[in-house]
PDB file of C-alpha atoms in Angstrom:
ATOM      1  CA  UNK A  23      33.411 -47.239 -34.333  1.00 56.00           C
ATOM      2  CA  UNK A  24      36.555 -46.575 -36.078  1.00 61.00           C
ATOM      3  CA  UNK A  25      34.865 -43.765 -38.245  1.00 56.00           C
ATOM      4  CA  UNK A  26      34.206 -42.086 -35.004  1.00 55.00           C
ATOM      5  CA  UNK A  27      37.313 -42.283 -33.674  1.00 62.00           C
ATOM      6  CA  UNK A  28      38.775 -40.761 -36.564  1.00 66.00           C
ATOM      7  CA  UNK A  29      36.239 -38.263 -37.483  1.00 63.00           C
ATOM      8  CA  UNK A  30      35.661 -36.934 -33.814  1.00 66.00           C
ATOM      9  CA  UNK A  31      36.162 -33.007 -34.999  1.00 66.00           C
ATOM     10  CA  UNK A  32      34.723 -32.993 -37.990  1.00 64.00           C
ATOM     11  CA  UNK A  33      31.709 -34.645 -36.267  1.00 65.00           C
ATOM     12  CA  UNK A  34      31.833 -31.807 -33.064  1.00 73.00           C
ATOM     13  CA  UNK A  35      32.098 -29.309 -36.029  1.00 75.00           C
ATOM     14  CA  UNK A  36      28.800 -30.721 -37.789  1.00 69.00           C
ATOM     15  CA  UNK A  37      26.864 -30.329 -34.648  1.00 68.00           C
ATOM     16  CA  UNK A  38      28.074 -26.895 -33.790  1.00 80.00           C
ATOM     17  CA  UNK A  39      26.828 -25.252 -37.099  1.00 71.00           C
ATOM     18  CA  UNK A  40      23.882 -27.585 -37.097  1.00 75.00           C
ATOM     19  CA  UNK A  41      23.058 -25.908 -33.305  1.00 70.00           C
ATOM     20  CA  UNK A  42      24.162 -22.566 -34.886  1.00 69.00           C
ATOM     21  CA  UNK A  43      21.557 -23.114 -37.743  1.00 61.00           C
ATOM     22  CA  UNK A  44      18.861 -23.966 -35.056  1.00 69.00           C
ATOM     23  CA  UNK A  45      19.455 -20.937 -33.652  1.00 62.00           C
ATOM     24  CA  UNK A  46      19.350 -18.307 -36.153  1.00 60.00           C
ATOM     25  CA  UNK A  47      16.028 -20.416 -37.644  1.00 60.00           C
ATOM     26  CA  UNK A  48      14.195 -19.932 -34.413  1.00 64.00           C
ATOM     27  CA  UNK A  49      15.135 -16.530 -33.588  1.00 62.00           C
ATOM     28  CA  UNK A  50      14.896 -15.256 -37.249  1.00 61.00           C
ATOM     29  CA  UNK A  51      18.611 -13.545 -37.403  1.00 55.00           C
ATOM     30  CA  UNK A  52      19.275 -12.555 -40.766  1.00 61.00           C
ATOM     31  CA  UNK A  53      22.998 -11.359 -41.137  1.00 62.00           C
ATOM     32  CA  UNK A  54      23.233  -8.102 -41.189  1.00 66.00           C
ATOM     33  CA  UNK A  55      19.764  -6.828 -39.487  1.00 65.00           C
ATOM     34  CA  UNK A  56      19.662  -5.560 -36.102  1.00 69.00           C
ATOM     35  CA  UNK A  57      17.242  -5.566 -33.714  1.00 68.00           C
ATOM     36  CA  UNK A  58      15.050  -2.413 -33.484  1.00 74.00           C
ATOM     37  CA  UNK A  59      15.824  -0.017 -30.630  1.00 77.00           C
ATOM     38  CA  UNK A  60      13.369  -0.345 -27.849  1.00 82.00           C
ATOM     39  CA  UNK A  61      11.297   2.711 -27.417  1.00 87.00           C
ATOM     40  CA  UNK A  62      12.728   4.733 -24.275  1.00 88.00           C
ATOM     41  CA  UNK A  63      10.455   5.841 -21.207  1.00 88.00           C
ATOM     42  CA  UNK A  64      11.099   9.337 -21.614  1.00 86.00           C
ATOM     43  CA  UNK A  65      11.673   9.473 -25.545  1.00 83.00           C
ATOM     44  CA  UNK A  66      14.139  11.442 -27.351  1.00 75.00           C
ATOM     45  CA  UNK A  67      15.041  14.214 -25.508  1.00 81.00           C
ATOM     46  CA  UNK A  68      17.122  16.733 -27.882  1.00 77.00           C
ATOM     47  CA  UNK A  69      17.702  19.497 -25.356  1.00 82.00           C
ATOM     48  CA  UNK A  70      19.401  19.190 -21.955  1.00 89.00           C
ATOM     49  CA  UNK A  71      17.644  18.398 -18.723  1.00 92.00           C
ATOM     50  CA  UNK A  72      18.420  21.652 -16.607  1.00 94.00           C
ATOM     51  CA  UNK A  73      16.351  20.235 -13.482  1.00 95.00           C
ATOM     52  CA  UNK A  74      14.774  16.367 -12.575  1.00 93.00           C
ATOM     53  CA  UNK A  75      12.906  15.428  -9.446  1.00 95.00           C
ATOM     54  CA  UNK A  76      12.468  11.538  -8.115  1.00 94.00           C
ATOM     55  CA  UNK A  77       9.300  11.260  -5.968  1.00 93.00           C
ATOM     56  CA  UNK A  78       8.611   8.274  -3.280  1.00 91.00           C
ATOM     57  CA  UNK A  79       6.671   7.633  -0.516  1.00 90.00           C
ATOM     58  CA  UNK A  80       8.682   9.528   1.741  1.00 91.00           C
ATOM     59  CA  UNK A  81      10.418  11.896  -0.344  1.00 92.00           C
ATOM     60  CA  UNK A  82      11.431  14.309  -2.962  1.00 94.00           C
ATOM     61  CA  UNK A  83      14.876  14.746  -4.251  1.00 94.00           C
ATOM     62  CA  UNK A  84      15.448  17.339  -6.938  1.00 95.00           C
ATOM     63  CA  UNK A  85      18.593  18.111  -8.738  1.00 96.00           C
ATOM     64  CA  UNK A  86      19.172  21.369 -10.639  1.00 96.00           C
ATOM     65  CA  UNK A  87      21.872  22.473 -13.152  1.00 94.00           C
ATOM     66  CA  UNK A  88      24.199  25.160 -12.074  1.00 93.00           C
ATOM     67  CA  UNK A  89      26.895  26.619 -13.494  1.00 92.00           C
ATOM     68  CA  UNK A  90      29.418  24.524 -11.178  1.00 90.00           C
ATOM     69  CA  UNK A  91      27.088  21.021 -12.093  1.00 93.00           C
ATOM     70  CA  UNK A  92      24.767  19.626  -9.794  1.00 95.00           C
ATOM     71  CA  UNK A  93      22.988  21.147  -6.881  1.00 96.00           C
ATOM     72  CA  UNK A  94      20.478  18.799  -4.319  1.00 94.00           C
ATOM     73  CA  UNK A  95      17.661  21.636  -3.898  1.00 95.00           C
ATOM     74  CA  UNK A  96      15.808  19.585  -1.996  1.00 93.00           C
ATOM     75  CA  UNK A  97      15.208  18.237   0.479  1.00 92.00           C
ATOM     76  CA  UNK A  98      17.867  20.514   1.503  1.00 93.00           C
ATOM     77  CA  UNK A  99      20.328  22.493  -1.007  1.00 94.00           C
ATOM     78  CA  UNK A 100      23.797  21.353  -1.197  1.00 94.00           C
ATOM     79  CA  UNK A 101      26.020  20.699  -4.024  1.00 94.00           C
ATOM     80  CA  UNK A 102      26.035  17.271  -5.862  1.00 94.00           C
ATOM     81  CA  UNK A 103      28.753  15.148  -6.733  1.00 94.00           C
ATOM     82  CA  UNK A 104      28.099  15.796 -10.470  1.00 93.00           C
ATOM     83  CA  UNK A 105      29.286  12.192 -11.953  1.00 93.00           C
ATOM     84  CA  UNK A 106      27.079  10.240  -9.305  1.00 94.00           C
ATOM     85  CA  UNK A 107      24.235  13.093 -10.722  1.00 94.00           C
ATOM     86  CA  UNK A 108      24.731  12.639 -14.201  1.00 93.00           C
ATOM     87  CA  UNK A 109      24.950   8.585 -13.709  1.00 94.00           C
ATOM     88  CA  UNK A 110      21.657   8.433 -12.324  1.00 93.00           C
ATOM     89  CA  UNK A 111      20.145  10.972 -15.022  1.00 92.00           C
ATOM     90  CA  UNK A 112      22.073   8.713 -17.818  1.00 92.00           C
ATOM     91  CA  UNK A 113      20.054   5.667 -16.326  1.00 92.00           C
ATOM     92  CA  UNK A 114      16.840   7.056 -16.074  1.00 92.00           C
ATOM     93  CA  UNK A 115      17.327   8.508 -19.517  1.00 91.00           C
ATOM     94  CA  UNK A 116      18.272   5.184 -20.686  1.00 90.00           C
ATOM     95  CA  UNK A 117      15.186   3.546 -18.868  1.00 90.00           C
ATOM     96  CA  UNK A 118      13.053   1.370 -22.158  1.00 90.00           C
ATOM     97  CA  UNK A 119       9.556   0.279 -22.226  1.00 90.00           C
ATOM     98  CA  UNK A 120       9.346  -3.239 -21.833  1.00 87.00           C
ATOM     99  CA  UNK A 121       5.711  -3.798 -22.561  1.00 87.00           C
ATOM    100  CA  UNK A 122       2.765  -1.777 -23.464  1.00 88.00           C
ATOM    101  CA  UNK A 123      -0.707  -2.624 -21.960  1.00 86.00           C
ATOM    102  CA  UNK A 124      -2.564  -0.345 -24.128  1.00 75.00           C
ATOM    103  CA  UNK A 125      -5.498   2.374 -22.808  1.00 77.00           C
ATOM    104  CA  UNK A 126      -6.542   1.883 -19.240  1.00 79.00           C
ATOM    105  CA  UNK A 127      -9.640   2.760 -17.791  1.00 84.00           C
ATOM    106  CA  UNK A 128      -8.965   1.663 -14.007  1.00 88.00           C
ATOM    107  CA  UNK A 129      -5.342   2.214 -12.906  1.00 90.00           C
ATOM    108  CA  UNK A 130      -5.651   0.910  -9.661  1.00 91.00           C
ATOM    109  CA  UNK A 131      -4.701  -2.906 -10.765  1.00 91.00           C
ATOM    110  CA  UNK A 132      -1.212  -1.049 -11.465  1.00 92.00           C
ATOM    111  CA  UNK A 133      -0.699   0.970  -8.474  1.00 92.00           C
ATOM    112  CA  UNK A 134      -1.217   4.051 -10.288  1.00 91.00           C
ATOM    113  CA  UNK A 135      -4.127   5.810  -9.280  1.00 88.00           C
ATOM    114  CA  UNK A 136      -2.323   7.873  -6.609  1.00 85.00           C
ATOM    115  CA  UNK A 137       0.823   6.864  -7.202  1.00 84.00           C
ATOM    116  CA  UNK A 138       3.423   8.135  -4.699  1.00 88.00           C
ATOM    117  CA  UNK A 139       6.402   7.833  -7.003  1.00 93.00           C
ATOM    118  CA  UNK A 140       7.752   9.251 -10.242  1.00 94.00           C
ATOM    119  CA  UNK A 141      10.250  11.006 -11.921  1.00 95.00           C
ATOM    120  CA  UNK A 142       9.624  14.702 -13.656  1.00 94.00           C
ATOM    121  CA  UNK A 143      12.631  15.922 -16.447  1.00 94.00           C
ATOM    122  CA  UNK A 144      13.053  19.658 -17.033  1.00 94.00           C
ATOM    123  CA  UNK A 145      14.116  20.835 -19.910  1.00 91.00           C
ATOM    124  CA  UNK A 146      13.425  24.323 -18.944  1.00 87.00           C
ATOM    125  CA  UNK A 147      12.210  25.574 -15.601  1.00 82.00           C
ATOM    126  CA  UNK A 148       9.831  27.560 -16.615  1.00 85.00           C
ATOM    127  CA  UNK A 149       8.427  24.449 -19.026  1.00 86.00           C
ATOM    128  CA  UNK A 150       5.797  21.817 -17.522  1.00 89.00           C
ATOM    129  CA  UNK A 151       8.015  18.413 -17.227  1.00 91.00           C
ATOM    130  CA  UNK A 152       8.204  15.353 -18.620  1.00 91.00           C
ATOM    131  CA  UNK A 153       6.868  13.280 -15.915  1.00 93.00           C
ATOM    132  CA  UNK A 154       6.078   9.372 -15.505  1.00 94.00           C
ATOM    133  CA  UNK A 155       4.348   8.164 -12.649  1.00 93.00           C
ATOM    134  CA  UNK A 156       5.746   4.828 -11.047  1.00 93.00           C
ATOM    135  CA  UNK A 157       2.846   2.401  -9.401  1.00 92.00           C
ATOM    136  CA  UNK A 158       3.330  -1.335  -7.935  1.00 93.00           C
ATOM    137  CA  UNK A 159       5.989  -4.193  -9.208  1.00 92.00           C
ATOM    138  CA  UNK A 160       4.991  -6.274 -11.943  1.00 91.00           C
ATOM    139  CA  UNK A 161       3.579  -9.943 -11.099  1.00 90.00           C
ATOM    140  CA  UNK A 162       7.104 -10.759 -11.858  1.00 88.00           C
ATOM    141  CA  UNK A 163       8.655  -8.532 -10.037  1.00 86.00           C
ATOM    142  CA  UNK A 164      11.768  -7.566 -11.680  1.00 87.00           C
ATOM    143  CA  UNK A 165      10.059  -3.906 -13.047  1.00 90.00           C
ATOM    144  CA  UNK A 166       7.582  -1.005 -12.142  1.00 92.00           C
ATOM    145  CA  UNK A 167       4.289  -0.659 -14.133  1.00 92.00           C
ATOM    146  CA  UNK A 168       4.550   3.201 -15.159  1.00 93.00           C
ATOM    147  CA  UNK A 169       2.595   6.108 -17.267  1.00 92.00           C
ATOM    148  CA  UNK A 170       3.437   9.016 -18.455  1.00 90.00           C
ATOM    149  CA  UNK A 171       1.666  11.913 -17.017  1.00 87.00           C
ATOM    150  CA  UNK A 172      -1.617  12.977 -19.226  1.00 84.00           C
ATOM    151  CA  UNK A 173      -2.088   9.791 -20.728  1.00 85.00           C
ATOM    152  CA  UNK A 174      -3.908   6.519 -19.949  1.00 84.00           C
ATOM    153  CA  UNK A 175      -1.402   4.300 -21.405  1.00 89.00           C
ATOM    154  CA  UNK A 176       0.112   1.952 -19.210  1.00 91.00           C
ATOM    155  CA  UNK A 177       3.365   0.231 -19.307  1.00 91.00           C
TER     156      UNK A 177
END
């Protein structure tokens, strides 16, 4: 008892790196390696969006570049408050793939078969989009299954 008592630190210290050591075993943490990056929903984008649209149920909001920043064009056209604009292009931009689920020959488990939301990226008007179509909440429900437009991935 008295070794305790006098050893109480060193002893905290011992189980500290011992739970440290537990830790970097299980997850496989080698100093110095980082984690890849997880692929992004959109990709890499290298030139600027000029125009994006977000798509639901009910509506269609599109946002176009002008020369003073953001314009709503519709449902109406007004001018945008061009932070709130860009922090909701940032996000969507910044939007990762959490899962794939591979080729899929019947979308409608997914909510995707005529799905009423998405979100099309511009590069250039004259350009066909990048778009990804959004269908129902996961089982879990804290994300959207999604796929990109021409292709029968799912994600």
């Amino acid at each position: 008892m008295d070794f305790l008592k006098k050893n109480k630190g060193l002893l905290i210290m011992a189980g500290i790196v011992i739970a440290l050591l537990i830790v970097v075993l299980k997850f496989n943490i080698k100093p110095g390696e980082q984690k890849p990056e997880p692929e992004k929903i959109f990709g890499v984008i290298k030139n600027p969006i000029v125009q994006f649209v977000y798509r639901n149920e009910a509506n269609v909001f599109q946002f176009t570049k002008s020369a003073d920043g953001w314009d709503i064009t519709s449902p109406v056209r007004w001018p945008a408050d061009t932070k709130a604009v860009e922090l909701l292009l940032y996000n969507t931009l910044r939007l990762e793939i959490q899962r794939e689920l591979n080729e899929q020959s019947n979308l409608e488990p997914y909510g995707l078969v005529d799905a009423h939301r998405g979100v099309m990226l511009y590069t250039n008007i004259s350009a066909p989009p990048l778009a990804v179509l959004i269908g129902d909440k996961t089982p879990v429900g804290t994300s959207y299954y999604f796929m990109r437009e021409n292709s029968s991935k799912v994600y």
